[in-house]
CSV table of C-alpha atoms and ligand atoms in Angstrom, one decimal:
chain,number,residue,atom,x,y,z
A,1,MET,CA,4.7,-49.9,-30.5
A,2,ALA,CA,3.0,-48.2,-33.3
A,3,GLN,CA,5.2,-50.2,-35.9
A,4,ASP,CA,3.3,-53.3,-34.6
A,5,ASN,CA,0.4,-51.8,-36.4
A,6,HIS,CA,2.4,-52.8,-39.6
A,7,HIS,CA,3.8,-55.8,-41.1
A,8,HIS,CA,7.7,-55.8,-41.3
A,9,ASP,CA,8.0,-58.3,-43.9
A,10,HIS,CA,6.2,-58.9,-47.2
A,11,HIS,CA,3.9,-61.9,-47.2
A,12,HIS,CA,1.8,-62.0,-50.2
A,13,ASP,CA,-1.2,-64.1,-48.6
A,14,ASP,CA,-2.0,-60.9,-46.0
A,15,HIS,CA,-2.5,-58.5,-48.9
A,16,GLU,CA,-3.2,-59.9,-52.3
A,17,HIS,CA,-6.9,-61.2,-52.0
A,18,GLY,CA,-9.4,-58.6,-51.0
A,19,SER,CA,-12.0,-61.2,-50.4
A,20,GLU,CA,-9.8,-62.6,-47.4
A,21,LEU,CA,-9.9,-59.4,-45.5
A,22,SER,CA,-12.2,-60.5,-43.0
A,23,GLU,CA,-10.0,-63.5,-42.5
A,24,MET,CA,-7.0,-61.5,-42.1
A,25,GLN,CA,-9.0,-59.3,-39.8
A,26,LEU,CA,-9.7,-62.2,-37.7
A,27,ARG,CA,-6.0,-63.3,-37.6
A,28,VAL,CA,-5.0,-59.9,-36.6
A,29,ARG,CA,-7.4,-60.2,-33.8
A,30,ALA,CA,-6.3,-63.8,-32.7
A,31,LEU,CA,-2.9,-62.6,-32.7
A,32,GLU,CA,-3.7,-59.3,-30.7
A,33,THR,CA,-5.6,-61.6,-28.1
A,34,VAL,CA,-2.5,-63.9,-27.6
A,35,LEU,CA,0.0,-61.1,-27.2
A,36,ALA,CA,-2.3,-59.3,-24.9
A,37,GLU,CA,-2.8,-62.4,-22.8
A,38,LYS,CA,0.8,-63.1,-22.8
A,39,GLY,CA,1.4,-59.4,-21.5
A,40,TYR,CA,3.4,-58.2,-24.8
A,41,VAL,CA,1.0,-55.6,-25.7
A,42,ASP,CA,-1.4,-53.4,-23.9
A,43,PRO,CA,-5.2,-53.5,-25.5
A,44,ALA,CA,-5.6,-49.9,-24.3
A,45,ALA,CA,-2.5,-48.8,-26.0
A,46,LEU,CA,-3.1,-50.7,-29.1
A,47,ASP,CA,-6.8,-49.1,-29.2
A,48,ALA,CA,-5.3,-45.7,-28.9
A,49,ILE,CA,-2.8,-46.0,-31.9
A,50,VAL,CA,-5.9,-47.4,-34.0
A,51,GLU,CA,-7.8,-44.4,-33.2
A,52,ALA,CA,-5.3,-41.9,-33.5
A,53,TYR,CA,-4.7,-43.5,-37.2
A,54,GLU,CA,-8.2,-43.2,-37.8
A,55,THR,CA,-8.9,-39.9,-36.4
A,56,LYS,CA,-6.0,-37.7,-35.7
A,57,VAL,CA,-3.2,-38.8,-38.5
A,58,GLY,CA,-4.1,-38.0,-41.9
A,59,PRO,CA,-3.2,-36.2,-45.0
A,60,HIS,CA,-3.7,-33.0,-43.5
A,61,THR,CA,-0.4,-33.7,-41.4
A,62,GLY,CA,1.5,-34.2,-44.8
A,63,ALA,CA,-0.1,-31.3,-46.3
A,64,ARG,CA,1.3,-28.9,-43.2
A,65,VAL,CA,4.8,-30.7,-43.6
A,66,VAL,CA,4.7,-29.9,-47.6
A,67,ALA,CA,3.4,-26.2,-46.8
A,68,LYS,CA,6.3,-25.6,-44.3
A,69,ALA,CA,8.8,-27.1,-46.9
A,70,TRP,CA,7.6,-24.5,-49.5
A,71,SER,CA,7.4,-21.6,-47.3
A,72,ASP,CA,10.8,-22.4,-45.3
A,73,PRO,CA,14.0,-23.4,-47.1
A,74,VAL,CA,15.8,-24.4,-43.6
A,75,PHE,CA,13.0,-26.9,-43.1
A,76,LYS,CA,12.9,-28.2,-46.7
A,77,GLN,CA,16.5,-28.9,-46.5
A,78,ALA,CA,15.8,-30.9,-43.2
A,79,LEU,CA,13.0,-32.6,-44.8
A,80,ILE,CA,15.2,-33.7,-48.0
A,81,ALA,CA,18.2,-34.8,-45.6
A,82,ASP,CA,16.1,-36.7,-43.1
A,83,ALA,CA,12.5,-36.6,-43.3
A,84,SER,CA,11.9,-39.1,-40.4
A,85,LYS,CA,13.6,-36.7,-38.1
A,86,ALA,CA,12.0,-33.4,-39.7
A,87,VAL,CA,8.3,-34.7,-39.4
A,88,ALA,CA,9.2,-35.7,-35.8
A,89,SER,CA,8.6,-32.1,-34.9
A,90,PHE,CA,5.0,-32.1,-35.9
A,91,GLY,CA,4.1,-34.3,-32.7
A,92,LEU,CA,3.3,-37.4,-34.8
A,93,LEU,CA,3.4,-40.9,-33.5
A,94,ASN,CA,6.8,-42.1,-33.6
A,95,ARG,CA,7.5,-45.1,-35.7
A,96,VAL,CA,11.1,-46.5,-34.3
A,97,GLY,CA,13.1,-48.1,-37.0
A,98,ASP,CA,11.3,-46.8,-39.8
A,99,HIS,CA,12.8,-44.3,-42.4
A,100,LEU,CA,10.9,-41.9,-44.4
A,101,ILE,CA,12.3,-40.3,-47.3
A,102,ALA,CA,10.9,-37.2,-49.0
A,103,VAL,CA,11.4,-37.0,-52.7
A,104,GLU,CA,11.3,-33.5,-54.5
A,105,ASN,CA,9.4,-33.1,-57.4
A,106,THR,CA,11.0,-30.8,-60.3
A,107,PRO,CA,10.4,-29.9,-63.6
A,108,LYS,CA,12.8,-32.6,-64.5
A,109,GLN,CA,11.5,-35.4,-62.1
A,110,HIS,CA,8.2,-36.2,-61.0
A,111,ASN,CA,8.1,-38.9,-58.4
A,112,MET,CA,5.6,-41.5,-57.6
A,113,ILE,CA,5.2,-43.9,-54.9
A,114,VAL,CA,4.1,-47.5,-54.6
A,115,CYS,CA,4.5,-50.6,-52.6
A,116,THR,CA,4.8,-53.1,-55.2
A,117,LEU,CA,4.8,-56.2,-52.9
A,118,CYS,CA,1.8,-55.0,-50.5
A,119,SER,CA,0.6,-51.7,-49.1
A,120,CYS,CA,3.5,-50.0,-47.2
A,121,TYR,CA,2.5,-46.5,-46.8
A,122,PRO,CA,3.8,-43.4,-45.2
A,123,TRP,CA,1.0,-43.6,-42.3
A,124,GLU,CA,2.3,-41.1,-40.1
A,125,VAL,CA,2.0,-38.4,-42.4
A,126,LEU,CA,-0.6,-39.4,-44.5
A,127,GLY,CA,-3.2,-41.6,-42.7
A,128,LEU,CA,-4.6,-44.6,-43.9
A,129,PRO,CA,-3.9,-45.3,-47.4
A,130,PRO,CA,-6.5,-45.2,-49.9
A,131,VAL,CA,-8.0,-48.4,-51.5
A,132,TRP,CA,-6.5,-48.1,-54.6
A,133,TYR,CA,-2.7,-47.9,-53.6
A,134,LYS,CA,-3.2,-51.5,-52.0
A,135,SER,CA,-4.9,-52.7,-55.3
A,136,ALA,CA,-2.8,-55.0,-57.7
A,137,PRO,CA,-3.4,-53.2,-60.9
A,138,TYR,CA,-1.9,-49.9,-59.3
A,139,ARG,CA,1.0,-51.8,-57.9
A,140,SER,CA,2.1,-53.4,-61.1
A,141,ARG,CA,1.2,-50.7,-63.5
A,142,ALA,CA,2.9,-48.0,-61.2
A,143,VAL,CA,6.3,-49.6,-62.1
A,144,ASN,CA,5.4,-50.7,-65.8
A,145,ASP,CA,3.3,-47.8,-67.2
A,146,PRO,CA,3.9,-44.9,-64.6
A,147,ARG,CA,2.4,-42.3,-67.2
A,148,GLY,CA,-0.5,-44.4,-68.1
A,149,VAL,CA,-1.3,-44.4,-64.2
A,150,LEU,CA,-1.0,-40.7,-64.2
A,151,ALA,CA,-3.4,-40.5,-67.0
A,152,ASP,CA,-5.9,-42.3,-65.5
A,153,PHE,CA,-5.8,-39.9,-62.3
A,154,GLY,CA,-6.1,-37.0,-64.9
A,155,VAL,CA,-2.3,-36.0,-64.8
A,156,THR,CA,-0.3,-35.1,-67.8
A,157,LEU,CA,3.3,-34.1,-67.4
A,158,PRO,CA,5.5,-32.3,-70.0
A,159,ALA,CA,7.2,-34.9,-72.3
A,160,ASP,CA,10.5,-34.0,-70.9
A,161,THR,CA,9.8,-34.6,-67.3
A,162,GLN,CA,11.0,-37.8,-66.0
A,163,VAL,CA,8.7,-40.2,-64.1
A,164,ARG,CA,10.6,-41.9,-61.1
A,165,VAL,CA,8.8,-44.6,-59.3
A,166,TRP,CA,10.0,-45.1,-55.6
A,167,ASP,CA,9.1,-48.8,-54.2
A,168,SER,CA,8.3,-48.6,-50.7
A,169,THR,CA,9.2,-51.0,-47.9
A,170,ALA,CA,8.0,-51.6,-44.1
A,171,GLU,CA,11.4,-50.2,-43.3
A,172,THR,CA,11.6,-47.3,-45.7
A,173,ARG,CA,8.7,-45.1,-47.1
A,174,PHE,CA,8.4,-42.0,-49.1
A,175,ILE,CA,6.4,-39.1,-49.3
A,176,VAL,CA,6.4,-36.8,-52.5
A,177,LEU,CA,7.3,-33.2,-52.1
A,178,PRO,CA,5.2,-31.5,-55.0
A,179,MET,CA,6.1,-28.3,-56.5
A,180,ARG,CA,5.0,-25.2,-55.3
A,181,PRO,CA,2.1,-24.0,-57.6
A,182,SER,CA,2.9,-20.5,-58.9
A,183,GLY,CA,0.6,-17.4,-58.1
A,184,THR,CA,1.1,-18.2,-54.4
A,185,GLU,CA,3.8,-15.7,-53.4
A,186,GLY,CA,3.3,-14.7,-50.0
A,187,TRP,CA,0.8,-17.0,-48.9
A,188,SER,CA,0.8,-18.2,-45.3
A,189,GLU,CA,1.5,-22.0,-44.6
A,190,GLU,CA,-2.0,-22.5,-43.5
A,191,ARG,CA,-3.2,-21.4,-47.0
A,192,LEU,CA,-0.9,-23.2,-48.9
A,193,ALA,CA,-1.4,-26.4,-47.0
A,194,GLU,CA,-4.9,-26.2,-48.5
A,195,LEU,CA,-3.8,-26.9,-52.0
A,196,VAL,CA,-1.6,-29.9,-51.0
A,197,THR,CA,-3.7,-33.1,-51.9
A,198,ARG,CA,-3.1,-36.6,-50.4
A,199,ASN,CA,-2.5,-37.8,-54.0
A,200,SER,CA,0.1,-35.0,-54.7
A,201,MET,CA,2.1,-36.6,-51.9
A,202,ILE,CA,1.9,-40.0,-53.6
A,203,GLY,CA,2.7,-38.4,-56.8
A,204,THR,CA,-0.7,-39.8,-58.6
A,205,GLY,CA,-1.9,-36.0,-58.5
A,206,LEU,CA,-0.8,-32.6,-58.2
A,207,PRO,CA,-1.7,-29.6,-55.7
A,208,LYS,CA,-4.7,-27.9,-56.5
A,209,ASP,CA,-4.7,-25.0,-58.7
A,210,PRO,CA,-4.5,-21.8,-56.4
A,211,LYS,CA,-7.6,-20.3,-58.2
A,212,GLU,CA,-9.8,-23.4,-57.0
A,213,LEU,CA,-9.4,-22.0,-53.4
A,214,PRO,CA,-12.3,-19.7,-52.1
B,301,FE,FE1,4.0,-53.2,-48.4
């Protein structure tokens, strides 16, 4: 059911014109009404899903996933092998048919995610996408000039770190597994999770400096 929240194909008209957002909302409402009238969807279930995305699912979920991967090598292997399956143990909304892939940052490779065609995003671990993620400049520049985008976000990487950009679709989405900051040896998962920013899981940021935590 949850996958009905999001498009499964890439229609430019639905996404590219921010000024038509209210029209899009009207179209969604009209579609929802028709589907409910015909008995395909239960409006109460839809409301529950929307509420869950707005209140329960957010980057804190992804942060818990990352912190566990930093702490537990077995979980990390499972996450890299099959992120959809690994994050299912976090008791989240299931998105049947979707595929989540975790891409690991290393000193050699930094990963960044984008949806060049619209706004596909790993909602079940990061919640609602930030506005800039859906913007045309991000979607085009992330591919053409990823280092320029990173600079705009205040991130400078070593010259010998390659930047790899992953283009999401409705069926295949990505979460970046950032590098665990040094100076965090022996930290609990709960404390580690406080270092994991949303942008660090999109690849436009890095985890917080451990010294920043109170
Ligand atoms: Fe998309």
